[in-house]
């Protein structure tokens, strides 16, 4: 089952329904900025072609209420457009007057001199946009939605149903194009916008409904290790007379790895040691990467996820061992830290949503 949330952006997950009704994630969540907001951007781009960027900016500054109402009306018409006839929507007369005062020419006269003359018409407080022009506004985001879906189907395969939810998924034109490519796979619930909210509430009450996820990134912890000849010289630091290589990415779990939610037993445990003999607190810096095996935390594609402070007492022992496990939950990453010498366990978490 491919779950497609198409609102301002597009967010796609692939799940398999288990016998008990729970969900198993089959592929890391993906998506991008090719939802309804992208169509809105194309519409404002069309307005810029018609009126010019400077005039549109001044109008927005001086008549913000009318500008917001215009975009709001486009939002409604966008959800009704089915690709069979031109789009008709209310248009602020004050913008037409503002344009005429600025350039000393009516918008009709201006359109006569542009390549938009056959596609756009202003009449009786409304704008009429020919269907081919409206379809152009939709084309790029729809192409990306279709291409991303096709890529996922080729990677995962055996998809029984594609469920579309979110505000933009209500667009009849989008639904029509999806059905051209994916035929009977497409299913949209009665209220696709409300479905997103209902799903969030249901997940909040039962976060274990998703029993397995696929890591969308490689996760690890920044660490130092004994400096070796192949290490970059700029990474060398000296502590207590010992040369270390700093900023090493110690990988805990690799991108694309399936993990059971909250499964502590199968999580790999990593050993860490203090860099100085006397240490009362350690700081674990958690990083993520889009690569399978990053070398350093400042490699391209790496990002800082969160900081975890733990209390420990090395008692002057440089070999005081600390064991660290990463445990993946629904929307957070739990880190379990065991101070072997003092037989203490601490658990902290990093919120992916924060």
Coordinates of N, CA and C in Angstrom, one line a residue, residues 221 252 284 286 308 310 323-328 333-337 345-350:
X221 N 27.2 8.8 15.9 CA 27.6 9.7 17.0 C 29.0 10.2 16.7
X252 N 25.9 4.0 13.7 CA 25.2 3.0 14.5 C 24.2 2.3 13.6
X284 N 27.1 13.5 24.0 CA 27.0 12.7 22.7 C 26.3 13.5 21.7
X286 N 24.6 13.5 18.2 CA 24.0 12.6 17.2 C 23.9 13.3 15.9
X308 N 23.1 15.0 23.5 CA 22.7 14.3 24.7 C 23.8 14.4 25.7
X310 N 25.3 13.2 29.4 CA 25.1 12.1 30.3 C 26.1 12.3 31.5
X323 N 28.7 2.0 27.1 CA 28.0 1.3 26.0 C 26.8 2.2 25.5
X324 N 26.7 2.3 24.2 CA 25.6 3.2 23.7 C 24.8 2.4 22.7
X325 N 23.5 2.5 22.8 CA 22.5 1.9 21.9 C 21.6 2.9 21.3
X326 N 21.3 2.9 20.0 CA 20.2 3.7 19.5 C 19.0 2.9 19.3
X327 N 17.9 3.3 19.8 CA 16.6 2.6 19.7 C 15.6 3.5 19.0
X328 N 15.1 3.0 17.9 CA 14.2 3.8 17.1 C 12.7 3.6 17.5
X333 N 14.2 9.2 18.5 CA 15.3 8.3 18.6 C 15.7 8.3 20.0
X334 N 15.7 7.1 20.6 CA 16.1 6.9 22.0 C 17.5 6.4 22.1
X335 N 18.3 7.0 23.0 CA 19.7 6.6 23.1 C 19.9 6.0 24.6
X336 N 20.3 4.8 24.6 CA 20.5 4.1 25.9 C 22.0 4.1 26.2
X337 N 22.4 4.7 27.3 CA 23.8 4.7 27.7 C 24.1 4.0 29.0
X345 N 22.5 3.2 34.2 CA 21.9 3.2 32.8 C 21.1 4.6 32.7
X346 N 21.3 5.2 31.6 CA 20.6 6.5 31.3 C 20.0 6.4 29.9
X347 N 18.8 6.9 29.8 CA 18.1 6.9 28.5 C 17.7 8.4 28.2
X348 N 18.0 8.8 27.0 CA 17.6 10.1 26.5 C 17.0 9.9 25.2
X349 N 16.4 11.0 24.7 CA 15.7 10.9 23.3 C 15.9 12.2 22.5
X350 N 15.9 12.0 21.2 CA 16.0 13.1 20.3 C 14.7 13.0 19.4

